[in-house]
Amino acid sequence: MQQVPALEIDGITLSQSLAVIQYIDETRPGPLLLPADPKKRAQVRMISDLIASGIQPLQNLYVIQKIGAEKVQWAQHFIDRGFQALEAILKQTAGKYCVGDEISMADICLVPQVYNAERFKVDVEQYPTIKRLNQTLTEIEAFKLSHPSCQPDTPPDLRA
Ligand SMILES: N[C@@H](CCC(=O)N[C@@H](CS)C(=O)NCC(=O)O)C(=O)O
């Protein structure tokens, strides 16, 4: 697909963010990114899939490049459509984070999608739960370190 991320790890190469996150969760120490409780686990997967399959692909570069002049409106439309559903779901599932009070794969999906929404000038004020969760998460050191502006290959003009 000529997309990032691709991760070389333990002798294999993995693409697809959710597969990468779940492999790291299953093989590396640290907090569980998929909760043990089956209901919470399903909610984490539901939110992650909603973002990774229901929103992100519709506003990805290779899609909007095909749209032409209407590309910003196109991206805004599909992000808004997804955020309306996501806001309603998060109202039911969120505590401090997307599902309860533990950071999960859903939070890892949410932050870059809000970053994209802001890039396309979507009014995130319309989604108070999404806005609150994103504010909480982006204050956490690990999320700060993973920001696109802080990567080793970030072009100089986009560095933090
Ligand atoms: N389904 C893939 C999507 C990956 C993806 O869309 N990557 C974007 C950056 S976030 C990309 O490489 N876009 C390049 C392009 O569209 O040309 C995943 O979850 O990893």
mmCIF file of C-alpha atoms and ligand atoms in Angstrom:
data_model
loop_
_atom_site.group_PDB
_atom_site.id
_atom_site.type_symbol
_atom_site.label_atom_id
_atom_site.label_comp_id
_atom_site.label_asym_id
_atom_site.label_seq_id
_atom_site.Cartn_x
_atom_site.Cartn_y
_atom_site.Cartn_z
ATOM 1 C CA MET A 1 0.000 0.000 0.000
ATOM 2 C CA GLN A 2 3.082 2.283 0.226
ATOM 3 C CA GLN A 3 1.911 3.582 3.567
ATOM 4 C CA VAL A 4 3.357 4.060 7.025
ATOM 5 C CA PRO A 5 3.631 2.553 9.552
ATOM 6 C CA ALA A 6 5.692 -0.524 8.777
ATOM 7 C CA LEU A 7 7.555 -2.122 11.652
ATOM 8 C CA GLU A 8 10.433 -4.593 11.429
ATOM 9 C CA ILE A 9 10.319 -6.529 14.670
ATOM 10 C CA ASP A 10 11.352 -9.986 15.886
ATOM 11 C CA GLY A 11 12.232 -11.116 12.340
ATOM 12 C CA ILE A 12 8.938 -10.104 10.716
ATOM 13 C CA THR A 13 7.654 -6.961 9.019
ATOM 14 C CA LEU A 14 4.254 -5.727 10.109
ATOM 15 C CA SER A 15 2.068 -3.078 8.541
ATOM 16 C CA GLN A 16 -1.420 -1.956 9.638
ATOM 17 C CA SER A 17 -1.531 0.052 12.853
ATOM 18 C CA LEU A 18 -3.932 -2.180 14.761
ATOM 19 C CA ALA A 19 -1.873 -5.310 14.005
ATOM 20 C CA VAL A 20 1.290 -3.471 15.109
ATOM 21 C CA ILE A 21 -0.299 -2.221 18.344
ATOM 22 C CA GLN A 22 -1.711 -5.640 19.197
ATOM 23 C CA TYR A 23 1.602 -7.417 18.514
ATOM 24 C CA ILE A 24 3.464 -4.994 20.795
ATOM 25 C CA ASP A 25 0.747 -5.418 23.429
ATOM 26 C CA GLU A 26 1.063 -9.203 23.278
ATOM 27 C CA THR A 27 4.867 -9.396 23.304
ATOM 28 C CA ARG A 28 6.171 -6.450 25.315
ATOM 29 C CA PRO A 29 5.792 -5.533 29.001
ATOM 30 C CA GLY A 30 3.821 -2.489 30.078
ATOM 31 C CA PRO A 31 0.199 -1.561 30.609
ATOM 32 C CA LEU A 32 -2.335 -3.704 28.699
ATOM 33 C CA LEU A 33 -3.594 -1.848 25.632
ATOM 34 C CA LEU A 34 -6.496 -4.302 25.333
ATOM 35 C CA PRO A 35 -8.242 -4.724 28.690
ATOM 36 C CA ALA A 36 -8.757 -8.198 30.149
ATOM 37 C CA ASP A 37 -12.505 -7.680 30.636
ATOM 38 C CA PRO A 38 -14.262 -8.943 27.450
ATOM 39 C CA LYS A 39 -16.813 -6.105 27.330
ATOM 40 C CA LYS A 40 -14.184 -3.395 27.708
ATOM 41 C CA ARG A 41 -11.962 -5.253 25.228
ATOM 42 C CA ALA A 42 -14.788 -5.257 22.678
ATOM 43 C CA GLN A 43 -15.416 -1.550 23.293
ATOM 44 C CA VAL A 44 -11.721 -0.792 22.737
ATOM 45 C CA ARG A 45 -11.813 -2.734 19.456
ATOM 46 C CA MET A 46 -15.084 -1.041 18.413
ATOM 47 C CA ILE A 47 -13.644 2.456 18.898
ATOM 48 C CA SER A 48 -10.317 1.540 17.277
ATOM 49 C CA ASP A 49 -12.068 0.051 14.233
ATOM 50 C CA LEU A 50 -14.447 2.987 13.946
ATOM 51 C CA ILE A 51 -11.453 5.297 13.629
ATOM 52 C CA ALA A 52 -9.059 3.054 11.668
ATOM 53 C CA SER A 53 -11.668 1.738 9.194
ATOM 54 C CA GLY A 54 -14.552 4.219 9.383
ATOM 55 C CA ILE A 55 -12.819 7.596 9.401
ATOM 56 C CA GLN A 56 -9.078 7.554 8.652
ATOM 57 C CA PRO A 57 -9.158 5.845 5.218
ATOM 58 C CA LEU A 58 -11.714 8.357 3.886
ATOM 59 C CA GLN A 59 -9.470 11.347 4.619
ATOM 60 C CA ASN A 60 -6.166 9.721 3.805
ATOM 61 C CA LEU A 61 -3.824 11.375 1.319
ATOM 62 C CA TYR A 62 -4.292 8.833 -1.485
ATOM 63 C CA VAL A 63 -8.080 9.279 -1.299
ATOM 64 C CA ILE A 64 -8.296 13.048 -1.066
ATOM 65 C CA GLN A 65 -5.727 13.496 -3.850
ATOM 66 C CA LYS A 66 -8.333 11.891 -6.131
ATOM 67 C CA ILE A 67 -11.034 14.324 -5.003
ATOM 68 C CA GLY A 68 -9.461 17.523 -6.317
ATOM 69 C CA ALA A 69 -10.757 20.966 -5.366
ATOM 70 C CA GLU A 70 -13.379 19.660 -2.919
ATOM 71 C CA LYS A 71 -10.841 17.699 -0.880
ATOM 72 C CA VAL A 72 -11.056 19.727 2.349
ATOM 73 C CA GLN A 73 -14.877 19.618 2.408
ATOM 74 C CA TRP A 74 -14.750 15.880 1.631
ATOM 75 C CA ALA A 75 -12.378 15.198 4.526
ATOM 76 C CA GLN A 76 -14.397 17.417 6.898
ATOM 77 C CA HIS A 77 -17.609 15.627 5.951
ATOM 78 C CA PHE A 78 -16.287 12.162 6.726
ATOM 79 C CA ILE A 79 -14.449 13.194 9.878
ATOM 80 C CA ASP A 80 -17.605 14.948 11.159
ATOM 81 C CA ARG A 81 -19.744 11.920 10.293
ATOM 82 C CA GLY A 82 -17.365 9.650 12.204
ATOM 83 C CA PHE A 83 -16.954 12.029 15.136
ATOM 84 C CA GLN A 84 -20.731 12.279 15.612
ATOM 85 C CA ALA A 85 -20.874 8.507 16.095
ATOM 86 C CA LEU A 86 -17.677 8.437 18.133
ATOM 87 C CA GLU A 87 -18.858 11.196 20.481
ATOM 88 C CA ALA A 88 -22.063 9.248 21.246
ATOM 89 C CA ILE A 89 -20.081 6.055 21.890
ATOM 90 C CA LEU A 90 -17.450 7.742 24.051
ATOM 91 C CA LYS A 91 -20.170 9.322 26.200
ATOM 92 C CA GLN A 92 -21.082 5.745 27.152
ATOM 93 C CA THR A 93 -17.602 4.212 27.466
ATOM 94 C CA ALA A 94 -15.223 6.938 28.655
ATOM 95 C CA GLY A 95 -13.877 7.537 32.095
ATOM 96 C CA LYS A 96 -10.601 9.358 32.256
ATOM 97 C CA TYR A 97 -9.733 7.736 28.910
ATOM 98 C CA CYS A 98 -11.719 6.326 25.955
ATOM 99 C CA VAL A 99 -12.780 3.166 27.808
ATOM 100 C CA GLY A 100 -12.814 3.568 31.573
ATOM 101 C CA ASP A 101 -9.772 4.843 33.398
ATOM 102 C CA GLU A 102 -6.997 2.862 31.699
ATOM 103 C CA ILE A 103 -5.181 3.914 28.544
ATOM 104 C CA SER A 104 -5.921 1.522 25.679
ATOM 105 C CA MET A 105 -5.530 1.009 21.930
ATOM 106 C CA ALA A 106 -8.608 3.237 21.487
ATOM 107 C CA ASP A 107 -6.730 6.208 22.940
ATOM 108 C CA ILE A 108 -3.785 5.507 20.628
ATOM 109 C CA CYS A 109 -6.217 5.703 17.687
ATOM 110 C CA LEU A 110 -8.062 8.775 18.943
ATOM 111 C CA VAL A 111 -5.136 11.200 19.280
ATOM 112 C CA PRO A 112 -3.840 11.016 15.674
ATOM 113 C CA GLN A 113 -7.406 11.201 14.345
ATOM 114 C CA VAL A 114 -8.025 14.439 16.294
ATOM 115 C CA TYR A 115 -4.688 15.730 14.944
ATOM 116 C CA ASN A 116 -5.974 15.014 11.423
ATOM 117 C CA ALA A 117 -9.322 16.651 12.205
ATOM 118 C CA GLU A 118 -7.513 19.805 13.292
ATOM 119 C CA ARG A 119 -5.392 19.728 10.116
ATOM 120 C CA PHE A 120 -8.621 19.749 8.092
ATOM 121 C CA LYS A 121 -10.088 22.531 10.293
ATOM 122 C CA VAL A 122 -12.901 20.406 11.718
ATOM 123 C CA ASP A 123 -14.513 22.233 14.666
ATOM 124 C CA VAL A 124 -13.634 19.842 17.522
ATOM 125 C CA GLU A 125 -15.591 22.079 19.966
ATOM 126 C CA GLN A 126 -18.715 20.265 18.716
ATOM 127 C CA TYR A 127 -17.426 17.065 20.326
ATOM 128 C CA PRO A 128 -16.811 17.788 24.024
ATOM 129 C CA THR A 129 -15.927 14.222 25.021
ATOM 130 C CA ILE A 130 -13.482 13.801 22.141
ATOM 131 C CA LYS A 131 -11.986 17.203 22.983
ATOM 132 C CA ARG A 132 -11.631 16.387 26.694
ATOM 133 C CA LEU A 133 -10.037 12.990 26.064
ATOM 134 C CA ASN A 134 -7.610 14.418 23.519
ATOM 135 C CA GLN A 135 -6.564 17.189 25.922
ATOM 136 C CA THR A 136 -5.945 14.660 28.716
ATOM 137 C CA LEU A 137 -4.023 12.280 26.459
ATOM 138 C CA THR A 138 -1.819 14.859 24.759
ATOM 139 C CA GLU A 139 -0.482 15.940 28.165
ATOM 140 C CA ILE A 140 0.966 12.449 28.736
ATOM 141 C CA GLU A 141 4.711 12.130 28.029
ATOM 142 C CA ALA A 142 4.414 9.057 25.766
ATOM 143 C CA PHE A 143 1.865 10.854 23.570
ATOM 144 C CA LYS A 144 4.059 13.974 23.449
ATOM 145 C CA LEU A 145 7.011 11.837 22.313
ATOM 146 C CA SER A 146 4.954 10.181 19.565
ATOM 147 C CA HIS A 147 3.716 13.480 18.088
ATOM 148 C CA PRO A 148 4.503 13.756 14.343
ATOM 149 C CA SER A 149 6.575 16.886 14.977
ATOM 150 C CA CYS A 150 8.970 14.955 17.265
ATOM 151 C CA GLN A 151 10.027 12.068 15.025
ATOM 152 C CA PRO A 152 13.662 11.501 13.918
ATOM 153 C CA ASP A 153 12.691 11.958 10.254
ATOM 154 C CA THR A 154 10.332 14.934 10.718
ATOM 155 C CA PRO A 155 11.294 17.549 8.094
ATOM 156 C CA PRO A 156 12.989 20.539 9.789
ATOM 157 C CA ASP A 157 10.187 22.991 8.929
ATOM 158 C CA LEU A 158 7.621 20.767 10.722
ATOM 159 C CA ARG A 159 9.659 20.125 13.880
ATOM 160 C CA ALA A 160 8.323 21.161 17.303
HETATM 161 N N1 LIG B 1 -4.776 0.956 7.436
HETATM 162 C C1 LIG B 1 -3.468 1.512 7.590
HETATM 163 C C2 LIG B 1 -3.468 2.935 7.086
HETATM 164 C C3 LIG B 1 -2.091 3.503 7.012
HETATM 165 C C4 LIG B 1 -2.107 4.904 6.461
HETATM 166 O O1 LIG B 1 -3.137 5.396 6.020
HETATM 167 N N2 LIG B 1 -0.983 5.581 6.499
HETATM 168 C C5 LIG B 1 -0.908 6.933 5.976
HETATM 169 C C6 LIG B 1 -0.315 7.881 6.973
HETATM 170 S S1 LIG B 1 -1.268 7.949 8.415
HETATM 171 C C7 LIG B 1 -0.073 6.965 4.737
HETATM 172 O O2 LIG B 1 0.964 6.332 4.697
HETATM 173 N N3 LIG B 1 -0.531 7.695 3.727
HETATM 174 C C8 LIG B 1 0.228 7.842 2.529
HETATM 175 C C9 LIG B 1 -0.678 7.966 1.336
HETATM 176 O O3 LIG B 1 -1.876 7.924 1.518
HETATM 177 O O4 LIG B 1 -0.156 8.142 0.258
HETATM 178 C C10 LIG B 1 -3.034 1.447 9.052
HETATM 179 O O5 LIG B 1 -3.919 1.383 9.918
HETATM 180 O O6 LIG B 1 -1.833 1.438 9.338
#
